[in-house]
CSV table of C-alpha atoms and ligand atoms in Angstrom, one decimal:
chain,number,residue,atom,x,y,z
B,93,MET,CA,0.3,0.0,-0.1
B,94,LYS,CA,1.2,3.1,-0.9
B,95,ILE,CA,1.7,5.7,2.2
B,96,PRO,CA,0.3,9.4,0.8
B,97,ALA,CA,3.3,11.8,0.9
B,98,ILE,CA,2.4,13.9,3.1
B,99,TRP,CA,1.9,11.1,6.1
B,100,GLN,CA,5.7,10.6,5.3
B,101,GLN,CA,7.2,14.1,5.7
B,102,GLY,CA,4.7,16.3,7.2
B,103,GLY,CA,2.5,13.8,9.0
B,104,ARG,CA,5.4,12.1,10.7
B,105,ALA,CA,7.1,15.8,11.8
B,106,VAL,CA,4.5,16.4,13.6
B,107,PHE,CA,3.7,12.8,15.1
B,108,ALA,CA,7.8,13.1,15.8
B,109,ILE,CA,7.3,17.3,17.7
B,110,LEU,CA,4.0,15.4,19.8
B,111,PHE,CA,6.1,12.6,21.1
B,112,LEU,CA,8.8,14.8,22.2
B,113,THR,CA,6.6,17.6,23.4
B,114,LEU,CA,5.2,13.9,25.6
B,115,LEU,CA,9.0,13.6,26.2
B,116,LEU,CA,10.2,17.0,27.5
B,117,ASP,CA,7.2,17.7,29.1
B,118,GLY,CA,8.6,20.6,31.9
B,119,CYS,CA,7.0,20.3,35.8
B,120,GLY,CA,3.7,19.5,36.6
B,121,ARG,CA,2.8,17.5,33.4
B,122,PRO,CA,4.2,14.1,34.2
B,123,THR,CA,4.7,11.5,31.1
B,124,GLY,CA,3.1,8.5,30.9
B,125,SER,CA,0.9,5.9,31.4
B,126,ASP,CA,0.8,6.5,36.0
B,127,ARG,CA,1.3,10.2,34.9
B,128,LEU,CA,4.8,9.8,36.5
B,129,LYS,CA,7.8,10.4,35.6
B,130,ARG,CA,10.7,7.6,35.1
B,131,GLU,CA,13.0,9.9,37.2
B,132,TYR,CA,13.1,12.7,38.8
B,133,ARG,CA,15.8,14.6,39.0
B,134,MET,CA,17.6,16.2,42.3
B,135,GLN,CA,19.2,19.0,42.5
B,136,VAL,CA,22.5,19.1,45.2
B,137,THR,CA,25.3,21.4,45.5
B,138,VAL,CA,28.2,19.6,46.8
B,139,GLY,CA,29.6,15.5,45.8
B,140,PRO,CA,28.0,12.0,47.4
B,141,THR,CA,30.3,11.3,50.3
B,142,THR,CA,29.4,15.2,52.1
B,143,SER,CA,26.9,14.3,55.1
B,144,TRP,CA,24.7,17.0,52.9
B,145,GLY,CA,24.8,14.1,49.7
B,146,LEU,CA,24.6,11.1,52.4
B,147,GLY,CA,21.2,12.5,53.2
B,148,ALA,CA,20.2,13.0,49.7
B,149,GLN,CA,20.5,9.3,48.5
B,150,ARG,CA,18.6,8.6,52.0
B,151,PHE,CA,15.8,10.7,50.5
B,152,ALA,CA,15.8,8.9,47.5
B,153,GLN,CA,16.1,6.0,48.6
B,154,LEU,CA,13.4,5.9,51.2
B,155,ALA,CA,11.2,7.6,48.7
B,156,ARG,CA,11.1,4.9,46.4
B,157,GLU,CA,10.7,2.9,49.2
B,158,ARG,CA,7.7,4.2,50.3
B,159,THR,CA,6.1,4.5,47.3
B,160,GLY,CA,6.7,1.1,46.1
B,161,GLY,CA,9.2,1.5,43.1
B,162,ARG,CA,6.6,5.2,41.4
B,163,ILE,CA,8.6,8.0,42.4
B,164,VAL,CA,12.3,7.3,41.6
B,165,VAL,CA,15.1,10.8,42.7
B,166,LYS,CA,17.9,10.8,41.5
B,167,PRO,CA,20.5,13.2,43.2
B,168,TYR,CA,22.3,15.0,40.7
B,169,PHE,CA,25.5,15.9,42.4
B,170,ARG,CA,28.0,18.8,42.3
B,171,SER,CA,25.2,21.3,41.2
B,172,GLN,CA,25.6,18.6,37.6
B,173,LEU,CA,22.1,19.7,36.6
B,174,LEU,CA,23.4,23.7,37.0
B,175,LYS,CA,26.7,23.5,35.4
B,176,GLY,CA,28.4,24.8,38.6
B,177,ALA,CA,26.2,28.2,38.9
B,178,GLN,CA,24.6,26.5,42.3
B,179,LEU,CA,22.6,30.1,43.0
B,180,LYS,CA,20.7,29.4,40.2
B,181,SER,CA,19.0,26.1,41.6
B,182,ALA,CA,15.6,28.0,42.9
B,183,GLN,CA,14.9,29.7,39.7
B,184,MET,CA,15.5,26.7,37.6
B,185,VAL,CA,13.2,24.1,40.6
B,186,ALA,CA,10.7,26.9,40.6
B,187,ALA,CA,10.5,27.0,36.6
B,188,GLY,CA,10.4,23.3,36.4
B,189,ALA,CA,13.4,22.1,34.6
B,190,ILE,CA,14.6,20.9,37.2
B,191,ASP,CA,12.2,19.1,39.7
B,192,LEU,CA,13.7,19.0,43.3
B,193,ALA,CA,17.0,20.0,45.0
B,194,PHE,CA,18.4,19.6,48.4
B,195,GLU,CA,19.6,22.9,48.9
B,196,SER,CA,20.9,25.3,50.2
B,197,THR,CA,19.2,28.3,52.1
B,198,ILE,CA,22.2,30.5,50.9
B,199,ASN,CA,22.0,28.9,47.6
B,200,ILE,CA,17.9,29.7,47.3
B,201,SER,CA,18.1,33.6,49.1
B,202,PRO,CA,18.5,35.3,45.2
B,203,VAL,CA,15.3,34.1,44.9
B,204,VAL,CA,13.5,33.7,48.7
B,205,PRO,CA,15.7,36.9,50.1
B,206,GLN,CA,14.2,36.1,53.7
B,207,MET,CA,16.8,32.5,53.7
B,208,ASN,CA,20.0,35.4,53.9
B,209,LEU,CA,17.5,34.9,58.3
B,210,PHE,CA,20.4,32.3,58.8
B,211,VAL,CA,23.9,34.4,57.5
B,212,LEU,CA,22.9,37.1,59.9
B,213,PRO,CA,26.1,37.4,61.2
B,214,PHE,CA,27.2,35.6,64.8
B,215,PHE,CA,22.6,35.7,64.9
B,216,VAL,CA,21.9,32.3,65.3
B,217,SER,CA,25.5,31.0,66.5
B,218,ASN,CA,23.9,27.5,68.5
B,219,TYR,CA,22.3,25.1,67.6
B,220,GLY,CA,18.6,25.6,70.1
B,221,ASN,CA,18.2,29.3,68.0
B,222,LEU,CA,18.8,27.2,65.2
B,223,ASP,CA,15.7,25.0,65.9
B,224,ARG,CA,13.7,27.0,67.7
B,225,LEU,CA,13.8,29.4,64.2
B,226,GLU,CA,13.2,26.4,62.2
B,227,GLU,CA,10.4,25.6,64.4
B,228,GLY,CA,9.4,28.7,65.0
B,229,GLU,CA,7.0,31.8,63.7
B,230,ALA,CA,10.1,32.5,61.4
B,231,GLY,CA,10.3,29.1,59.9
B,232,ARG,CA,6.6,29.3,58.8
B,233,MET,CA,7.0,32.4,57.1
B,234,LEU,CA,10.3,31.3,55.3
B,235,PHE,CA,8.4,28.3,54.1
B,236,ALA,CA,5.6,30.4,52.8
B,237,ALA,CA,8.2,32.6,50.7
B,238,LEU,CA,9.6,29.5,49.5
B,239,ARG,CA,5.3,28.9,48.4
B,240,GLN,CA,4.8,31.6,47.1
B,241,LYS,CA,7.7,31.6,44.8
B,242,GLY,CA,6.9,28.0,43.4
B,243,LEU,CA,8.7,25.7,45.8
B,244,GLU,CA,7.4,23.4,48.2
B,245,PRO,CA,9.2,22.6,51.2
B,246,LEU,CA,9.2,19.3,52.3
B,247,ALA,CA,11.4,19.3,55.3
B,248,TRP,CA,14.7,21.4,56.4
B,249,GLY,CA,18.0,19.5,56.8
B,250,GLU,CA,21.6,21.3,57.6
B,251,ASN,CA,25.3,21.8,56.3
B,252,GLY,CA,25.7,23.7,59.2
B,253,PHE,CA,27.7,26.5,61.5
B,254,ARG,CA,29.8,27.6,58.8
B,255,GLN,CA,33.6,27.5,60.1
B,256,LEU,CA,36.6,29.5,58.5
B,257,THR,CA,40.2,27.2,57.5
B,258,ASN,CA,43.1,29.2,56.4
B,259,ASN,CA,46.8,28.4,55.4
B,260,ARG,CA,48.3,31.7,56.7
B,261,ARG,CA,47.2,32.1,60.6
B,262,PRO,CA,45.4,31.3,63.3
B,263,VAL,CA,42.6,33.7,63.4
B,264,ARG,CA,41.3,34.2,66.8
B,265,ASN,CA,40.3,38.6,65.6
B,266,PRO,CA,39.4,40.8,63.3
B,267,GLU,CA,43.5,41.9,63.3
B,268,ASP,CA,44.3,37.9,62.4
B,269,LEU,CA,41.8,38.3,58.9
B,270,ARG,CA,42.8,41.4,57.7
B,271,GLY,CA,43.9,41.0,54.1
B,272,LEU,CA,43.5,37.1,54.0
B,273,ARG,CA,42.2,36.1,51.0
B,274,ILE,CA,39.1,34.0,51.5
B,275,ARG,CA,36.4,32.2,49.1
B,276,VAL,CA,33.1,33.0,50.0
B,277,VAL,CA,30.7,31.9,48.4
B,278,GLY,CA,28.4,33.5,45.4
B,279,SER,CA,25.7,35.6,47.7
B,280,PRO,CA,26.4,39.0,48.3
B,281,ILE,CA,26.3,38.9,52.3
B,282,PHE,CA,29.4,37.1,52.2
B,283,ILE,CA,31.0,40.1,50.8
B,284,ASP,CA,30.1,42.6,52.7
B,285,ILE,CA,30.5,40.5,56.3
B,286,PHE,CA,34.4,39.5,55.2
B,287,HIS,CA,34.7,43.3,53.9
B,288,ALA,CA,34.1,44.2,57.4
B,289,LEU,CA,36.1,41.9,59.1
B,290,GLY,CA,39.1,43.1,57.3
B,291,ALA,CA,39.5,40.8,54.9
B,292,ASP,CA,39.7,40.1,50.9
B,293,PRO,CA,36.9,38.4,49.8
B,294,VAL,CA,36.2,36.7,46.6
B,295,ASN,CA,33.4,35.0,45.1
B,296,MET,CA,33.1,31.9,42.9
B,297,ASN,CA,31.0,28.3,43.2
B,298,TRP,CA,32.2,25.6,45.3
B,299,GLY,CA,32.7,23.8,41.7
B,300,ASP,CA,35.7,26.1,41.2
B,301,ALA,CA,36.2,26.7,45.4
B,302,VAL,CA,38.1,23.1,45.3
B,303,THR,CA,40.2,24.2,42.5
B,304,ALA,CA,41.0,27.1,44.0
B,305,PHE,CA,41.7,25.8,47.4
B,306,GLN,CA,44.1,23.0,45.8
B,307,GLN,CA,46.4,25.4,43.8
B,308,GLY,CA,46.6,28.2,46.4
B,309,THR,CA,44.9,30.6,45.1
B,310,VAL,CA,43.3,31.8,47.8
B,311,ASP,CA,44.3,31.6,51.6
B,312,GLY,CA,41.0,30.4,53.3
B,313,GLN,CA,37.7,29.3,52.8
B,314,GLU,CA,34.1,29.2,55.7
B,315,ASN,CA,32.3,25.4,55.6
B,316,PRO,CA,30.7,23.5,57.7
B,317,VAL,CA,32.8,20.3,58.3
B,318,GLY,CA,30.0,18.1,57.3
B,319,ILE,CA,31.9,19.3,53.9
B,320,LEU,CA,35.4,19.9,54.4
B,321,VAL,CA,35.9,16.8,56.4
B,322,PRO,CA,35.4,14.4,52.8
B,323,VAL,CA,37.3,17.3,51.2
B,324,GLN,CA,39.7,16.5,53.7
B,325,ILE,CA,40.9,20.2,53.7
B,326,TYR,CA,42.9,19.6,55.8
B,327,GLN,CA,45.3,18.8,52.8
B,328,TYR,CA,45.4,22.8,52.0
B,329,HIS,CA,44.9,24.5,55.4
B,330,ARG,CA,46.7,24.3,58.7
B,331,PHE,CA,44.2,26.8,60.8
B,332,ALA,CA,40.3,26.6,61.3
B,333,THR,CA,38.7,29.2,63.8
B,334,PHE,CA,35.2,27.9,64.9
B,335,TRP,CA,33.1,30.5,65.5
B,336,ASN,CA,29.6,29.6,64.5
B,337,TYR,CA,29.4,33.1,62.8
B,338,ALA,CA,25.9,32.1,60.4
B,339,CYS,CA,24.3,28.6,59.9
B,340,ASP,CA,23.4,27.1,56.6
B,341,PRO,CA,20.6,25.0,57.1
B,342,LEU,CA,19.2,22.9,53.8
B,343,VAL,CA,16.1,22.9,52.8
B,344,LEU,CA,14.3,19.5,50.6
B,345,TYR,CA,11.3,21.4,47.8
B,346,TRP,CA,10.2,20.2,45.1
B,347,CYS,CA,9.0,22.5,42.3
B,348,LYS,CA,5.6,23.2,43.5
B,349,LYS,CA,3.0,23.3,40.2
B,350,GLU,CA,4.6,19.5,40.1
B,351,TRP,CA,4.1,18.9,43.6
B,352,ASP,CA,0.5,19.7,43.8
B,353,ALA,CA,-0.2,17.1,40.2
B,354,PHE,CA,1.0,13.9,42.9
B,355,PRO,CA,-1.8,11.7,44.1
B,356,GLN,CA,-2.8,12.5,48.0
B,357,ASP,CA,-0.9,9.3,48.0
B,358,ILE,CA,2.8,9.9,46.6
B,359,ARG,CA,2.8,13.9,48.6
B,360,THR,CA,2.0,11.8,51.9
B,361,ALA,CA,5.2,9.1,51.4
B,362,LEU,CA,7.8,11.4,49.8
B,363,ARG,CA,6.6,14.1,53.0
B,364,SER,CA,7.5,11.3,55.2
B,365,ALA,CA,10.7,9.8,53.4
B,366,ALA,CA,11.9,13.5,53.0
B,367,LEU,CA,11.4,14.3,57.1
B,368,ASP,CA,13.3,11.6,58.4
B,369,ALA,CA,16.1,11.5,55.6
B,370,ALA,CA,16.8,15.4,57.0
B,371,ALA,CA,16.6,14.0,60.6
B,372,PHE,CA,19.5,11.7,59.3
B,373,GLU,CA,21.0,14.2,57.6
B,374,LYS,CA,20.9,17.0,60.6
B,375,ALA,CA,21.7,14.0,62.5
B,376,LEU,CA,25.1,13.0,60.9
B,377,VAL,CA,26.5,17.0,60.9
B,378,ARG,CA,25.7,17.5,64.3
B,379,VAL,CA,27.3,14.7,65.4
B,380,GLY,CA,30.6,15.6,68.3
B,381,LEU,CA,29.8,19.6,67.9
B,382,ASP,CA,26.3,19.2,69.6
B,383,ASP,CA,25.4,18.3,73.4
B,384,GLY,CA,25.7,14.4,72.4
B,385,GLU,CA,22.3,14.7,71.0
B,386,ALA,CA,22.5,13.7,68.0
B,387,LEU,CA,25.4,11.1,68.1
B,388,LYS,CA,22.4,9.1,70.7
B,389,VAL,CA,19.5,9.8,67.6
B,390,LEU,CA,21.8,8.3,65.0
B,391,THR,CA,22.8,5.0,67.0
B,392,LYS,CA,19.4,4.4,68.5
B,393,THR,CA,17.2,5.8,66.0
B,394,PHE,CA,18.5,5.0,62.9
B,395,ARG,CA,21.0,2.6,63.6
B,396,TYR,CA,23.6,4.3,62.4
B,397,HIS,CA,27.7,4.9,63.8
B,398,PRO,CA,28.9,7.5,62.1
B,399,LEU,CA,33.0,7.1,61.2
B,400,ILE,CA,34.2,10.1,62.7
B,401,PRO,CA,31.9,10.9,65.6
B,402,ASP,CA,34.5,13.8,66.4
B,403,PRO,CA,34.9,16.5,64.3
B,404,ARG,CA,36.8,18.5,64.9
B,405,ASN,CA,39.6,15.6,67.3
B,406,PHE,CA,39.2,14.4,63.3
B,407,LEU,CA,40.5,18.0,62.0
B,408,ALA,CA,43.2,18.3,65.1
B,409,GLN,CA,44.5,14.3,64.4
B,410,HIS,CA,45.1,15.3,60.7
B,411,GLY,CA,47.4,18.8,61.5
B,412,MET,CA,45.2,21.0,61.7
B,413,GLU,CA,44.9,24.3,64.5
B,414,ILE,CA,41.8,24.2,66.2
B,415,ILE,CA,41.0,27.5,67.6
B,416,ILE,CA,38.1,29.0,69.5
B,417,PRO,CA,37.8,32.6,69.8
B,418,ALA,CA,37.9,34.1,73.4
B,419,PRO,CA,34.3,35.3,73.9
B,420,ALA,CA,36.2,39.4,74.1
B,421,ASP,CA,37.4,37.9,70.9
B,422,ALA,CA,33.9,36.6,69.7
B,423,GLU,CA,32.9,40.1,70.5
B,424,ARG,CA,35.0,42.3,68.5
B,425,PHE,CA,33.9,39.9,65.4
B,426,ARG,CA,30.4,40.5,65.9
B,427,ALA,CA,31.1,44.3,66.8
B,428,ALA,CA,32.5,45.0,63.2
B,429,THR,CA,29.6,43.4,61.3
B,430,ARG,CA,27.2,44.9,63.0
B,431,PRO,CA,26.5,47.5,59.6
B,432,VAL,CA,26.3,44.8,57.9
B,433,MET,CA,23.8,43.0,60.4
B,434,HIS,CA,21.5,45.8,59.8
B,435,LYS,CA,21.4,46.5,55.7
B,436,TRP,CA,20.7,42.8,55.9
B,437,ILE,CA,18.3,43.2,57.9
B,438,ARG,CA,16.7,45.0,55.7
B,439,VAL,CA,17.1,43.0,52.8
B,440,THR,CA,15.7,39.7,54.9
B,441,GLY,CA,12.8,41.5,55.7
B,442,GLU,CA,11.9,43.2,58.6
B,443,ASP,CA,9.4,41.0,59.7
B,444,VAL,CA,10.9,38.3,59.7
B,445,TYR,CA,13.7,39.4,61.1
B,446,ALA,CA,10.8,40.1,64.1
B,447,ALA,CA,9.2,36.7,63.9
B,448,ALA,CA,12.8,34.8,64.7
B,449,LEU,CA,13.7,37.3,68.2
B,450,ARG,CA,9.9,36.5,68.7
B,451,ASP,CA,11.3,32.7,68.0
B,452,LEU,CA,14.7,33.0,69.9
B,453,ALA,CA,12.9,34.9,73.0
B,454,ALA,CA,10.3,31.9,73.6
B,455,GLN,CA,12.8,29.9,75.4
C,868,LIG,O1,29.3,27.5,47.9
C,868,LIG,C1,30.0,26.8,49.7
C,868,LIG,O2,30.6,27.1,50.0
C,868,LIG,C2,28.1,25.5,49.5
C,868,LIG,C3,28.6,24.5,49.5
C,868,LIG,O3,28.6,24.9,50.8
C,868,LIG,C4,27.5,26.0,50.0
C,868,LIG,O4,26.6,25.6,49.2
C,868,LIG,C5,26.5,27.1,50.2
């Protein structure tokens, strides 16, 4: 039988376009007979062996188990889906180009400026405060702000308190920081903080940062131990200042349009998977740095025995000098960054800041 020419050419093209449209359809319009995608792509900024990366893998595993294999989440590490541009993740997930992310609040802050709350210099400073903010009115406001931008938050995770390391000298006070070239993330509050402290900040993506440490093009950096231990920061830097100057929660969030289209049973299963994976991940990053609660949670609830129960000691054993600033020096760091604090409260939102103060006061 002779196939009409129109069907052979134009028809085939239309067919191909239809097929591609179905295949490439963005967030919120799943493909396939059960309207679910074969794979949901998750953006993760760092590598798989960090606590953050382990949390992402645990979520993928629990998501598969609790949905009976219907939801397959694949983590893409080191901002691979963004070609390294970590600050673009919230924008890409909101647009549906990426399904979900396990992401630092710092990297969300270009889309949700309220997230700067946690990096107001020397504001949060301990786990009790951090928990009060996440569980309190401020946390609810931040999750509402995410929803407004098209992102459905499932759980708070944690990168941790950010600590300073460098290869020049022990940093105990603002004078010691003077002139040090410090790699910071590309969010502008970090440039402001390190300028105020007299350092010479340079911003770059995390992927480039690791190369910069290796090549010694920067003197130092600031990141939590859940990242610093796996990247073996002691190979590049001799001094570590534990000053809890900024905190860095993670949020596991999904493209809201896609999320809203899931059946209720899937949403329930995924939310419980996210909460459990995040609780595990939080305990991992806190172990050895809190009052002992994290180790209890890991061993009792998750039956998991961390390889490195005391990360500060581990860094010291690998040749690092650990510095904990004396209270008077800590106060001088705080005083030097006070103008930055005032400027960035306005960017964060006076309302969120006021809610945070109420959360902290409600002991
Ligand atoms: O870039 C960083 O320093 C990192 C990995 O901590 C974040 O994603 C904010």
